[in-house]
């Protein structure tokens, strides 16, 4: 008899998901899968819309990384118009991206992931959350709140609002930054650097304490993909795509607009989220990952000094490519430091208050592809337009989707290692959720395709298919 | 200090932006947490079933069977239900999918998008995946909603204000003004000669965008947002939904555009040109409210 364990909803993630585990009576796990529960159909209803509206429509794919969707669409739509981007607008968009990284990475570490480390994976579920942290360590909670606020203030200054940016116009941006804005934001960005350093100092000993769990959970050796710039620097906004093999060699570097030559998407029967793979190796072998860990793996160095020192220390300890899934948390904090340093750098440059905000553009029939690194990994937007600039075809591949296969493989590997009974304890099932949480997946993003729902659920099935546990 | 008010929160067909709006109260959230206790909130907590609570908050619309099940569960478990954000209130942007047949949408996503490789035209079906409902619908189509907080996202100040007024037992009231009433741009005469897309012309930073010819939904949209978008140089797209006592946001916008186009006063206005000029009326006028508009309603004949 095989029974199904369902963990549902998977919690402390963004969106709706369920884990299904097939277990025999002996306790042997035969399979484990991630079910993504929702699909909303953005690709369909974008058709017929004016392409310049796309950056203001796709922001509603995800409320956590609307900036990334805004910017990937912005880059794509600028290509549709084909007139380039005004220089100051480009700087402001990049700064917007760093603001979002500060908000999103701080959110994930303090509000979603940290409770597993502070209260242990077996801690009381009533306490194992951000409210528990607020009660146990109010000073730390206040620091986390202030840290994230800095990011949102940078986003609001450049995007018009802290959620769902509105400042895109083809080839430009609707508003610039004033000297007053810079005087207000620069000290904040400097404070973010200090908070980043403090967070790393706090977290590194905890990561060491969990090194056994880090080694065990969610292993899925794979290739890694991410943007690099200037020949190999870590990059979040622009640059070329680099794919790194399992042995650390560079498999390929390509221009983002050529993505269709290299990436295809598979449709799982058990999930509304599609699963991209590296075409050359096919669906069976073409697994790759994106996300902070992937970016830290594909880059040769980081252009800001403090983050680069952290990278070298990380690389010495875990090699290149680092494959352990829970190292995502560590990589994310290095990027948090990098984003804070970059925000300081950009706000210190007088060019940020420039006035070259817009350029003249004309609609045309064209294909526009825009790629940025969202906090959770590579994000691809692709639009075809007619000669009036109306969308005829849209394609969006979100960060979390790239990791779909890796999460499924990781869940199965982990389940086979840590589950040996048809009725595992809550803490064991929480470890399954931790595999997913490490990816900081955004199922809101992943389900842009057709609307459904996604708190993480775990379901355990008997072989008969009869559901046994749902949590 | 008395016992904390218990609150349960869930997102259904949503993007998490409303939850981020709650967190964007920043430091102001901490004193609120002295008064209320979240006992179920999957984005932040591992409690898997909603317990009984005084207040329930739902963000997102109802797109599939799981969304509906969760909405009914939350409604059953709480005394006061708050619909948070434009998806829960009106169906929101994902409601634009209602323009399309469900099968056409699924085929687009899982078969014909450029990067999809799916030779057997398989659609997802296993492990009890939720059944998609024909349309995206707001929460109020299925259950009684006690308080609506619209916006995409709602402003943190509105959320904080709503929570504090509910805690004090006071009714919570939405703004009766429009976005135009809050907008700092100068308004003079409403006489549009030509409708412009956002990339056309050179917009004047001080003057009303609508009067310059840009489609801006401020006059047909409930205020409360502080007119953030027009203040940042971007036209209002109507995320707070219709104004007080104005059920049809899109109709109000069509009325605003046509009257300012000179249709009221000038009998020589070329109707065909005007209609051709108004590009993407559905996307522009119903971006957040298509599921509650009259457009998708049918006449039902009385059964004798």
XYZ file of C-alpha atoms in Angstrom:
775
model
C 0.000 0.000 0.000
C 1.203 3.471 -0.820
C -0.254 6.349 1.087
C -0.057 10.012 0.232
C 1.155 12.586 2.724
C 0.082 16.076 1.767
C 1.661 19.112 3.428
C -0.773 21.925 2.785
C -0.611 24.824 2.699
C 3.173 25.144 2.569
C 3.586 28.238 4.725
C 6.058 31.111 5.060
C 6.442 31.262 1.300
C 4.924 33.617 -1.229
C 1.893 31.979 -2.769
C 0.091 28.643 -2.779
C 1.734 25.226 -2.866
C 1.313 21.710 -1.597
C 3.803 18.881 -1.169
C 2.620 15.366 -2.018
C 4.658 12.439 -0.699
C 3.909 8.820 -1.713
C 4.854 6.433 1.127
C 4.553 2.643 1.352
C 3.357 1.012 4.583
C 6.977 0.082 5.313
C 7.789 3.792 5.402
C 9.636 3.717 2.076
C 9.129 6.912 0.076
C 8.501 6.206 -3.602
C 7.999 9.785 -4.769
C 7.580 13.367 -3.591
C 6.293 16.257 -5.651
C 5.584 19.964 -5.485
C 2.050 20.905 -6.555
C 1.599 24.483 -7.636
C -2.056 25.212 -7.265
C -2.786 28.279 -9.252
C -2.655 29.869 -12.679
C -3.939 33.331 -13.683
C -3.410 33.624 -17.439
C -1.406 36.828 -17.854
C 0.045 35.637 -21.185
C -3.467 35.432 -22.572
C -5.023 38.661 -21.374
C -1.926 40.720 -22.213
C -2.834 40.095 -25.849
C -4.530 43.118 -27.393
C -3.269 45.491 -24.675
C -1.020 48.449 -25.605
C 2.531 47.215 -25.026
C 3.498 50.314 -23.036
C 0.942 49.221 -20.426
C 2.614 45.825 -19.945
C 5.044 47.104 -17.284
C 2.032 48.370 -15.303
C 0.015 45.160 -15.777
C 2.680 42.547 -15.024
C 3.458 44.200 -11.678
C 0.289 42.502 -10.490
C 1.888 39.121 -11.061
C 3.737 39.548 -7.786
C 3.422 41.995 -4.923
C 6.837 41.120 -3.514
C 8.926 41.629 -6.640
C 6.695 43.926 -8.747
C 9.829 45.980 -9.457
C 11.466 43.043 -11.237
C 8.408 42.453 -13.395
C 8.177 46.183 -14.102
C 11.848 46.299 -15.117
C 11.973 43.098 -17.186
C 8.892 44.323 -19.036
C 10.422 47.813 -19.325
C 13.525 46.424 -20.994
C 11.429 44.270 -23.312
C 9.058 47.074 -24.285
C 11.954 49.471 -24.912
C 13.133 46.866 -27.426
C 9.665 46.764 -28.976
C 9.918 50.504 -29.616
C 13.561 50.154 -30.616
C 14.756 53.643 -29.728
C 16.854 52.761 -26.677
C 16.544 54.098 -23.140
C 17.243 57.610 -21.829
C 20.481 57.492 -19.748
C 19.097 58.879 -16.483
C 16.043 56.638 -16.743
C 18.322 53.626 -16.985
C 20.157 54.658 -13.804
C 16.922 55.222 -11.905
C 15.556 51.843 -12.947
C 18.737 50.155 -11.755
C 18.516 51.966 -8.407
C 14.877 50.852 -8.116
C 16.121 47.278 -8.470
C 18.561 47.639 -5.528
C 15.798 49.149 -3.403
C 13.662 46.124 -4.107
C 16.488 43.703 -3.308
C 16.957 45.323 0.095
C 13.218 44.996 0.804
C 12.799 41.490 -0.592
C 15.965 39.829 0.745
C 15.488 41.381 4.189
C 11.855 40.247 4.140
C 12.785 36.714 3.283
C 15.569 36.347 5.815
C 13.931 37.957 8.836
C 10.232 37.348 8.231
C 10.143 33.979 6.476
C 13.342 31.952 6.901
C 14.887 33.026 10.216
C 12.200 31.433 12.430
C 13.427 27.969 11.381
C 16.891 28.857 12.627
C 15.944 30.860 15.709
C 13.337 28.389 16.993
C 14.725 25.248 15.265
C 12.811 23.285 12.637
C 11.059 21.330 15.420
C 9.965 24.441 17.330
C 6.323 25.061 18.232
C 4.526 26.160 15.031
C 2.669 28.764 17.100
C 5.963 30.419 17.960
C 8.067 29.496 14.897
C 7.312 32.703 12.979
C 8.119 36.393 12.816
C 5.700 37.159 15.667
C 7.731 34.752 17.799
C 10.874 36.675 16.881
C 9.199 39.975 17.758
C 8.274 38.565 21.187
C 11.645 36.915 21.800
C 13.925 39.655 20.474
C 12.117 42.957 19.897
C 15.325 44.866 19.101
C 16.126 42.478 16.282
C 12.562 42.779 14.994
C 12.777 46.573 14.940
C 16.062 46.357 13.057
C 14.455 44.030 10.495
C 11.519 46.410 10.048
C 13.782 49.441 9.596
C 16.057 47.565 7.211
C 13.221 46.592 4.873
C 11.760 50.086 5.076
C 14.966 51.541 3.589
C 14.492 49.400 0.503
C 10.842 50.375 0.125
C 11.711 54.074 0.427
C 14.195 53.780 -2.439
C 11.550 51.954 -4.480
C 8.908 54.582 -3.757
C 11.251 57.429 -4.734
C 12.032 55.868 -8.116
C 8.857 53.892 -8.864
C 6.196 56.334 -7.638
C 4.873 53.811 -5.098
C 6.435 51.129 -2.914
C 4.193 48.445 -4.432
C 3.453 48.170 -8.136
C 5.751 50.707 -9.827
C 4.131 53.124 -12.274
C 6.968 55.293 -13.586
C 7.752 53.423 -16.816
C 7.264 55.146 -20.147
C 8.727 53.735 -23.363
C 12.372 54.755 -23.523
C 12.276 56.512 -20.187
C 10.817 57.244 -16.795
C 8.091 59.689 -15.759
C 10.008 61.370 -12.946
C 13.578 62.019 -11.854
C 15.209 62.232 -8.441
C 15.837 65.619 -6.852
C 18.838 66.630 -4.784
C 16.521 66.559 -1.751
C 15.560 62.966 -2.533
C 19.236 62.022 -2.654
C 20.009 63.829 0.620
C 17.227 61.845 2.252
C 18.034 58.447 0.711
C 21.849 58.349 0.801
C 22.165 58.156 4.614
C 19.489 55.442 4.525
C 21.450 53.427 1.966
C 24.581 53.766 4.111
C 22.578 52.479 7.054
C 21.496 49.523 4.913
C 25.175 48.613 4.434
C 25.583 48.571 8.229
C 22.442 46.461 8.660
C 23.691 44.039 5.987
C 26.997 43.611 7.777
C 25.193 43.063 11.090
C 22.875 40.501 9.492
C 25.807 38.517 8.090
C 27.568 38.646 11.471
C 24.395 37.338 13.102
C 23.628 34.685 10.526
C 26.973 33.086 9.765
C 27.299 31.361 13.177
C 23.703 30.157 12.840
C 24.415 28.750 9.385
C 27.416 26.946 10.866
C 25.227 25.516 13.600
C 22.855 24.159 10.948
C 25.600 22.921 8.666
C 24.396 19.313 9.048
C 20.893 20.316 8.032
C 22.405 22.423 5.288
C 24.165 19.345 3.998
C 21.119 17.134 4.167
C 18.205 19.187 2.986
C 16.986 19.323 -0.558
C 20.106 18.307 -2.397
C 19.801 18.623 -6.149
C 23.144 19.075 -7.898
C 22.581 21.054 -11.046
C 23.836 23.643 -13.480
C 23.359 27.279 -12.477
C 22.247 30.270 -14.532
C 22.426 34.009 -13.942
C 23.412 37.357 -15.403
C 27.023 38.573 -15.356
C 28.482 41.879 -16.523
C 31.913 43.168 -17.522
C 33.179 39.657 -18.223
C 32.104 38.052 -14.962
C 30.891 40.464 -12.290
C 27.727 39.689 -10.285
C 24.859 41.485 -12.027
C 21.194 41.970 -11.159
C 19.881 44.377 -13.809
C 21.718 43.972 -17.115
C 24.470 41.990 -18.811
C 24.717 38.562 -20.435
C 23.374 35.187 -19.364
C 25.929 32.705 -18.089
C 25.332 29.004 -17.452
C 27.785 27.189 -15.181
C 28.143 23.392 -15.295
C 28.194 21.052 -12.287
C 32.001 20.930 -12.571
C 32.299 24.710 -12.402
C 33.095 25.205 -16.086
C 31.209 27.749 -18.172
C 28.708 25.869 -20.340
C 27.494 28.880 -22.280
C 27.227 32.643 -22.340
C 24.497 34.161 -24.448
C 22.567 37.349 -25.061
C 19.256 37.393 -23.146
C 17.282 38.010 -26.344
C 18.410 34.586 -27.648
C 16.896 32.677 -24.719
C 14.583 30.568 -26.893
C 17.590 28.881 -28.495
C 18.628 27.515 -25.115
C 15.615 27.162 -22.852
C 12.340 25.244 -23.247
C 9.533 24.592 -20.763
C 8.072 21.212 -19.792
C 4.501 20.780 -18.524
C 4.267 18.649 -15.361
C 1.006 16.736 -14.906
C 0.975 17.568 -11.177
C 1.567 21.317 -11.208
C 0.243 24.509 -12.756
C 3.857 25.710 -12.827
C 5.828 24.795 -15.945
C 9.407 23.525 -15.655
C 12.094 25.102 -17.865
C 15.154 23.032 -18.877
C 18.385 23.444 -20.806
C 17.410 22.412 -24.351
C 20.738 20.994 -25.414
C 20.630 18.355 -22.648
C 16.901 17.693 -22.933
C 14.259 17.432 -20.214
C 15.847 14.418 -18.465
C 19.302 15.938 -17.966
C 18.860 19.641 -18.525
C 18.147 20.697 -14.949
C 19.520 24.062 -13.892
C 18.825 26.474 -11.059
C 18.548 30.223 -10.710
C 18.482 32.405 -7.549
C 21.010 34.042 -5.229
C 23.076 30.855 -4.961
C 23.199 30.512 -8.743
C 24.255 34.126 -9.190
C 26.937 33.738 -6.529
C 28.114 30.627 -8.395
C 28.153 32.015 -11.933
C 29.968 35.277 -11.133
C 33.760 35.467 -10.945
C 33.728 38.358 -8.514
C 31.592 41.166 -7.093
C 32.305 44.767 -8.009
C 31.737 46.166 -4.497
C 34.495 45.545 -1.916
C 32.604 44.311 1.143
C 30.378 41.891 -0.743
C 33.365 40.628 -2.720
C 35.224 39.800 0.506
C 32.162 37.839 1.652
C 32.053 36.016 -1.686
C 35.680 34.928 -1.371
C 35.080 33.631 2.165
C 31.951 31.773 1.021
C 33.751 30.257 -1.952
C 36.646 29.092 0.225
C 34.214 27.255 2.484
C 31.791 25.794 -0.056
C 33.590 25.730 -3.418
C 32.278 26.655 -6.844
C 29.651 25.786 -7.703
C 28.223 25.489 -4.192
C 25.295 23.070 -4.524
C 23.723 22.738 -1.086
C 20.251 24.155 -1.233
C 20.239 25.801 2.173
C 23.250 27.875 1.129
C 20.700 29.976 -0.727
C 20.134 31.793 2.556
C 23.842 32.623 2.874
C 24.115 33.743 -0.762
C 21.053 35.953 -0.306
C 22.740 37.853 2.518
C 25.853 38.478 0.389
C 23.555 39.979 -2.252
C 21.840 42.068 0.386
C 25.209 43.613 1.203
C 25.983 44.078 -2.503
C 22.628 45.777 -3.190
C 23.142 48.146 -0.256
C 26.660 49.014 -1.421
C 25.386 49.590 -4.969
C 22.581 51.846 -3.706
C 25.195 53.967 -1.888
C 27.384 54.032 -5.003
C 24.545 55.143 -7.297
C 23.157 57.729 -4.881
C 26.669 59.174 -4.491
C 26.975 59.712 -8.248
C 25.659 63.143 -9.378
C 24.380 61.480 -12.575
C 21.451 60.050 -10.569
C 19.795 63.485 -10.504
C 20.242 63.878 -14.278
C 17.398 65.108 -16.430
C 17.662 62.844 -19.462
C 14.451 61.084 -18.553
C 12.674 60.485 -21.855
C 13.429 59.989 -25.532
C 11.023 60.131 -28.486
C 9.714 56.728 -29.579
C 7.322 55.327 -32.181
C 5.403 52.053 -32.043
C 6.384 49.313 -34.469
C 5.906 45.604 -35.106
C 8.757 43.909 -33.263
C 9.761 41.376 -30.661
C 11.078 42.697 -27.360
C 12.840 40.526 -24.793
C 13.782 41.844 -21.365
C 15.733 39.941 -18.730
C 16.614 41.004 -15.195
C 17.606 39.069 -12.115
C 14.590 39.122 -9.803
C 15.422 38.482 -6.120
C 14.504 34.840 -6.708
C 16.387 34.438 -10.004
C 16.357 35.108 -13.717
C 13.147 36.693 -14.995
C 12.323 36.737 -18.720
C 9.612 38.823 -20.407
C 9.003 38.559 -24.148
C 6.424 40.512 -26.179
C 5.490 40.589 -29.853
C 3.763 43.735 -31.105
C 1.891 44.802 -34.225
C 2.621 48.091 -36.006
C 0.321 49.984 -33.610
C 2.292 48.714 -30.627
C -0.420 46.315 -29.454
C 0.651 42.994 -27.934
C 0.052 39.966 -30.152
C 1.960 37.365 -28.114
C 3.438 37.312 -24.631
C 5.760 34.929 -22.832
C 6.939 35.176 -19.253
C 9.344 32.807 -17.501
C 9.618 33.634 -13.813
C 12.473 32.872 -11.453
C 10.722 30.207 -9.422
C 9.760 28.224 -12.529
C 13.430 27.680 -13.461
C 13.831 25.900 -10.118
C 10.712 23.766 -10.489
C 12.520 20.561 -11.404
C 15.252 21.118 -8.812
C 12.658 21.587 -6.075
C 10.883 18.381 -7.136
C 14.142 16.432 -7.219
C 15.215 17.979 -3.909
C 11.919 17.064 -2.247
C 12.170 13.466 -3.376
C 15.804 13.126 -2.248
C 15.031 14.688 1.107
C 11.880 12.651 1.695
C 13.793 9.434 1.009
C 16.457 10.456 3.539
C 14.333 11.767 6.412
C 10.982 9.950 6.159
C 10.822 6.304 7.208
C 7.237 6.008 8.408
C 3.818 6.698 6.880
C 3.134 9.087 9.796
C 6.105 11.454 10.109
C 6.260 14.082 12.874
C 5.410 17.737 12.247
C 9.069 18.758 12.499
C 10.000 16.260 9.776
C 7.345 17.624 7.467
C 8.523 21.157 8.287
C 11.963 20.108 7.049
C 10.290 19.258 3.737
C 8.874 22.762 3.704
C 12.336 24.128 4.534
C 13.595 22.634 1.268
C 11.068 24.779 -0.549
C 11.596 27.813 1.668
C 15.320 27.798 0.914
C 14.508 28.654 -2.686
C 12.437 31.583 -1.443
C 10.022 30.550 -4.155
C 7.417 32.960 -5.280
C 4.390 31.042 -6.341
C 2.551 34.278 -6.897
C 5.013 34.832 -9.716
C 4.956 31.238 -10.764
C 1.215 31.186 -11.100
C 0.942 34.227 -13.325
C -0.132 31.824 -15.970
C -3.746 31.038 -14.752
C -5.092 32.007 -11.269
C -5.221 29.323 -8.617
C -3.735 29.270 -5.174
C -0.578 28.419 -3.387
C 0.038 28.281 0.429
C 2.368 25.275 0.718
C 0.464 22.129 1.571
C 1.960 18.691 2.165
C -0.183 15.670 1.239
C 0.773 12.068 2.073
C -0.876 9.423 -0.097
C -1.331 5.698 0.397
C -0.545 3.597 -2.675
C -4.276 3.255 -3.068
C -4.265 6.991 -3.618
C -6.207 7.533 -0.430
C -5.106 10.661 1.306
C -3.819 10.130 4.805
C -2.450 13.391 6.126
C -2.999 16.929 5.080
C -1.368 19.801 6.882
C -4.258 45.069 28.987
C -7.240 43.116 27.773
C -7.071 40.025 25.639
C -5.813 40.590 22.110
C -8.302 40.545 19.256
C -7.766 37.393 17.211
C -7.240 37.872 13.477
C -6.983 35.285 10.700
C -5.614 36.241 7.287
C -5.458 34.359 4.022
C -4.635 35.078 0.423
C -6.570 33.317 -2.280
C -6.114 34.188 -6.002
C -3.559 36.863 -5.187
C -0.072 38.273 -5.662
C 0.981 38.981 -2.030
C 1.058 42.724 -2.656
C -1.706 43.337 -0.097
C 0.314 41.480 2.544
C 3.326 43.634 1.655
C 1.085 46.687 2.120
C 0.360 45.485 5.652
C 4.095 45.091 6.311
C 4.675 48.545 4.828
C 3.121 49.960 7.974
C 6.736 49.384 9.098
C 7.288 50.525 12.724
C 3.595 51.446 13.013
C 2.749 47.735 12.746
C 4.420 46.923 16.070
C 1.942 48.781 18.349
C -0.911 47.252 16.325
C 0.483 43.841 17.225
C 0.050 44.741 20.902
C -3.687 44.857 20.290
C -4.263 42.047 17.796
C -2.952 38.521 17.478
C -2.660 36.729 14.158
C -3.667 33.120 14.771
C -3.571 32.067 11.112
C -1.632 33.717 8.300
C 0.067 31.243 5.944
C 2.486 33.822 4.532
C 4.058 34.192 7.973
C 2.932 31.224 10.102
C 2.887 27.422 9.932
C -0.599 27.004 11.431
C -2.421 25.040 8.729
C -6.114 25.552 9.558
C -7.888 28.806 10.454
C -9.201 28.826 14.049
C -12.211 30.881 15.209
C -11.428 34.605 15.214
C -13.061 37.992 15.543
C -11.644 39.392 12.326
C -10.928 37.592 9.058
C -8.965 39.213 6.242
C -8.929 37.861 2.700
C -6.856 39.177 -0.162
C -7.171 37.967 -3.743
C -10.032 36.880 -5.926
C -11.738 33.536 -6.438
C -10.196 31.832 -9.472
C -10.415 28.146 -8.544
C -12.052 25.609 -6.235
C -9.341 25.926 -3.590
C -9.735 29.715 -3.432
C -13.459 29.228 -2.877
C -12.972 26.567 -0.219
C -10.523 28.775 1.680
C -12.824 31.811 1.399
C -15.792 29.849 2.786
C -13.622 28.503 5.603
C -12.415 31.982 6.596
C -15.970 33.378 6.425
C -17.211 30.556 8.652
C -14.473 31.128 11.229
C -14.713 34.914 11.659
C -17.272 37.508 12.805
C -16.095 40.396 10.617
C -14.748 39.717 7.129
C -12.478 42.270 5.461
C -11.891 42.051 1.700
C -8.379 43.466 1.312
C -7.282 44.863 -2.047
C -8.807 45.216 -5.474
C -8.794 41.504 -6.371
C -10.892 40.646 -3.294
C -13.105 43.718 -3.834
C -13.537 43.751 -7.632
C -11.638 40.798 -9.136
C -8.642 42.986 -9.979
C -6.241 42.812 -12.915
C -6.367 38.991 -13.163
C -10.093 39.561 -13.844
C -9.075 40.636 -17.346
C -8.748 36.905 -17.993
C -12.579 36.851 -17.965
C -12.358 38.240 -21.493
C -11.182 34.836 -22.615
C -12.559 31.346 -22.674
C -10.907 29.196 -20.000
C -9.740 26.577 -22.484
C -8.196 29.229 -24.719
C -6.322 30.570 -21.711
C -5.044 27.131 -20.686
C -4.014 26.348 -24.232
C -2.100 29.621 -24.456
C -0.223 28.975 -21.225
C 0.476 25.249 -21.510
C 0.677 24.658 -25.247
C 1.323 27.662 -27.468
C 3.568 30.098 -25.547
C 6.905 30.404 -27.310
C 9.074 28.460 -24.891
C 6.604 25.663 -24.070
C 7.416 22.226 -25.452
C 4.303 20.108 -25.014
C 3.777 17.824 -28.010
C 0.958 15.866 -26.377
C -0.989 19.037 -25.382
C -1.061 17.903 -21.770
C -2.722 20.147 -19.196
C -1.929 19.744 -15.463
C -4.388 17.411 -13.686
C -2.774 15.284 -10.919
C -2.755 15.233 -7.097
C -5.996 17.076 -6.586
C -4.976 20.289 -8.321
C -7.808 22.769 -7.852
C -10.439 23.041 -10.548
C -10.381 26.374 -12.344
C -13.682 28.215 -12.236
C -14.937 29.840 -15.458
C -14.217 33.385 -14.247
C -12.174 35.334 -11.733
C -14.690 36.666 -9.174
C -14.447 38.967 -6.146
C -15.019 37.588 -2.641
C -18.357 39.374 -2.323
C -19.812 37.277 -5.150
C -19.675 34.265 -2.856
C -19.859 35.456 0.770
C -20.948 38.443 2.814
C -18.138 40.963 3.032
C -18.349 43.381 5.976
C -15.544 45.773 5.103
C -13.878 46.516 1.769
C -10.388 48.029 1.588
C -9.721 48.545 -2.130
C -6.453 49.417 -3.853
C -3.654 47.677 -5.665
C -2.236 47.672 -3.164
C -4.266 49.455 -0.498
C -2.171 52.103 1.225
C -0.642 51.009 4.537
C -2.302 54.013 6.198
C -5.753 52.791 5.126
C -5.075 49.323 6.489
C -3.795 50.706 9.769
C -6.774 53.064 9.995
C -9.240 50.265 9.315
C -7.730 47.990 11.940
C -7.608 50.731 14.577
C -11.169 51.874 13.927
C -12.465 48.295 14.094
C -10.601 47.780 17.380
C -12.226 50.914 18.744
C -15.627 49.738 17.589
C -15.967 52.636 15.133
C -17.218 52.032 11.593
C -14.576 52.246 8.937
C -15.296 54.638 6.087
C -13.650 54.870 2.712
C -12.892 58.220 1.096
C -15.888 59.768 -0.663
C -13.574 61.848 -2.824
C -12.134 60.911 -6.188
C -8.454 60.641 -7.096
C -8.898 63.925 -9.019
C -9.927 65.642 -5.770
C -6.609 64.595 -4.232
C -4.423 65.273 -7.269
C -2.109 68.317 -7.059
C -2.086 68.889 -10.838
C -3.741 72.080 -12.129
C -7.085 71.655 -13.830
C -8.583 74.204 -16.191
C -10.807 73.365 -19.135
C -11.748 69.864 -20.060
C -11.479 69.808 -23.801
C -9.530 66.938 -25.297
C -8.587 67.414 -28.944
C -6.741 64.161 -29.350
C -6.175 61.160 -27.142
C -2.504 60.523 -26.536
C -0.724 57.353 -25.504
C 1.790 57.752 -22.655
C 4.753 57.967 -25.043
C 3.220 60.646 -27.282
C 3.789 64.393 -26.853
C 5.656 66.028 -23.986
C 3.548 66.003 -20.832
C 3.462 69.159 -18.721
C 4.460 68.230 -15.159
C 2.077 70.687 -13.541
C -1.121 70.302 -15.534
C -3.881 67.697 -15.398
C -2.851 64.660 -17.462
C -6.409 64.049 -18.639
C -6.737 67.589 -20.007
C -3.480 67.055 -21.894
C -5.104 64.101 -23.655
C -3.710 61.190 -21.621
C -6.279 58.667 -20.464
C -6.282 59.087 -16.679
C -9.012 57.439 -14.611
C -8.712 59.811 -11.650
C -12.176 61.311 -12.053
C -13.863 57.881 -12.022
C -11.776 56.387 -9.224
C -12.245 56.483 -5.466
C -9.641 58.540 -3.620
C -7.674 57.574 -0.548
C -4.411 56.857 -2.331
C -3.150 60.444 -2.235
C -3.040 60.511 -6.052
C 0.391 58.898 -5.982
C 0.456 57.879 -9.652
C -0.397 61.256 -11.234
C 1.961 62.887 -8.716
C 4.720 60.639 -10.078
C 3.883 61.549 -13.676
C 1.863 58.418 -14.423
C -1.853 58.439 -15.241
C -4.317 56.813 -12.822
C -5.439 53.361 -13.952
C -8.258 53.134 -11.429
C -6.997 50.635 -8.856
C -9.241 51.918 -6.036
C -12.331 51.071 -8.067
C -15.441 53.189 -8.635
C -16.317 56.317 -6.648
C -18.982 56.326 -3.938
C -22.452 55.676 -5.413
C -21.011 55.010 -8.854
C -21.289 51.311 -9.578
C -19.673 51.284 -13.017
C -16.145 52.658 -13.105
C -15.688 52.001 -16.817
C -18.967 53.666 -17.745
C -18.000 56.695 -15.670
C -14.708 56.882 -17.570
C -16.378 56.491 -20.955
C -18.723 59.292 -19.970
C -15.789 61.471 -18.860
C -13.816 60.888 -22.048
C -16.697 61.378 -24.454
C -17.969 64.562 -22.807
C -14.492 66.087 -22.688
C -13.954 65.098 -26.288
C -16.607 67.638 -27.111
C -19.420 65.211 -27.729
C -21.795 67.135 -25.461
C -21.398 70.553 -27.085
C -20.104 70.034 -30.572
C -22.452 68.257 -33.041
C -19.683 68.000 -35.648
C -17.484 65.663 -33.612
C -16.517 62.708 -35.759
C -17.852 59.753 -33.774
C -15.943 57.115 -35.727
C -12.684 58.936 -35.225
C -13.379 59.307 -31.535
C -14.101 55.608 -31.105
C -10.963 54.719 -33.055
C -8.984 57.179 -30.934
C -9.975 55.532 -27.659
C -7.494 52.664 -27.687
C -8.030 49.553 -25.551
C -11.128 50.777 -23.666
C -11.415 47.535 -21.675
C -7.820 47.589 -20.501
C -7.890 51.309 -19.779
C -11.293 51.665 -18.160
C -11.859 48.257 -16.561
C -8.334 47.240 -15.612
C -9.311 46.381 -12.024
C -13.098 46.052 -12.159
C -14.065 43.937 -15.162
C -15.504 41.104 -13.007
C -17.940 43.517 -11.284
C -18.757 45.580 -14.376
C -22.057 45.395 -16.239
C -20.163 44.251 -19.322
C -20.163 40.599 -18.484
C -23.715 40.517 -17.124
C -26.523 38.793 -18.949
C -30.208 39.639 -19.066
C -32.140 37.062 -17.103
C -35.793 36.769 -18.092
C -38.258 36.363 -15.313
C -39.625 32.877 -14.986
C -43.402 32.980 -14.673
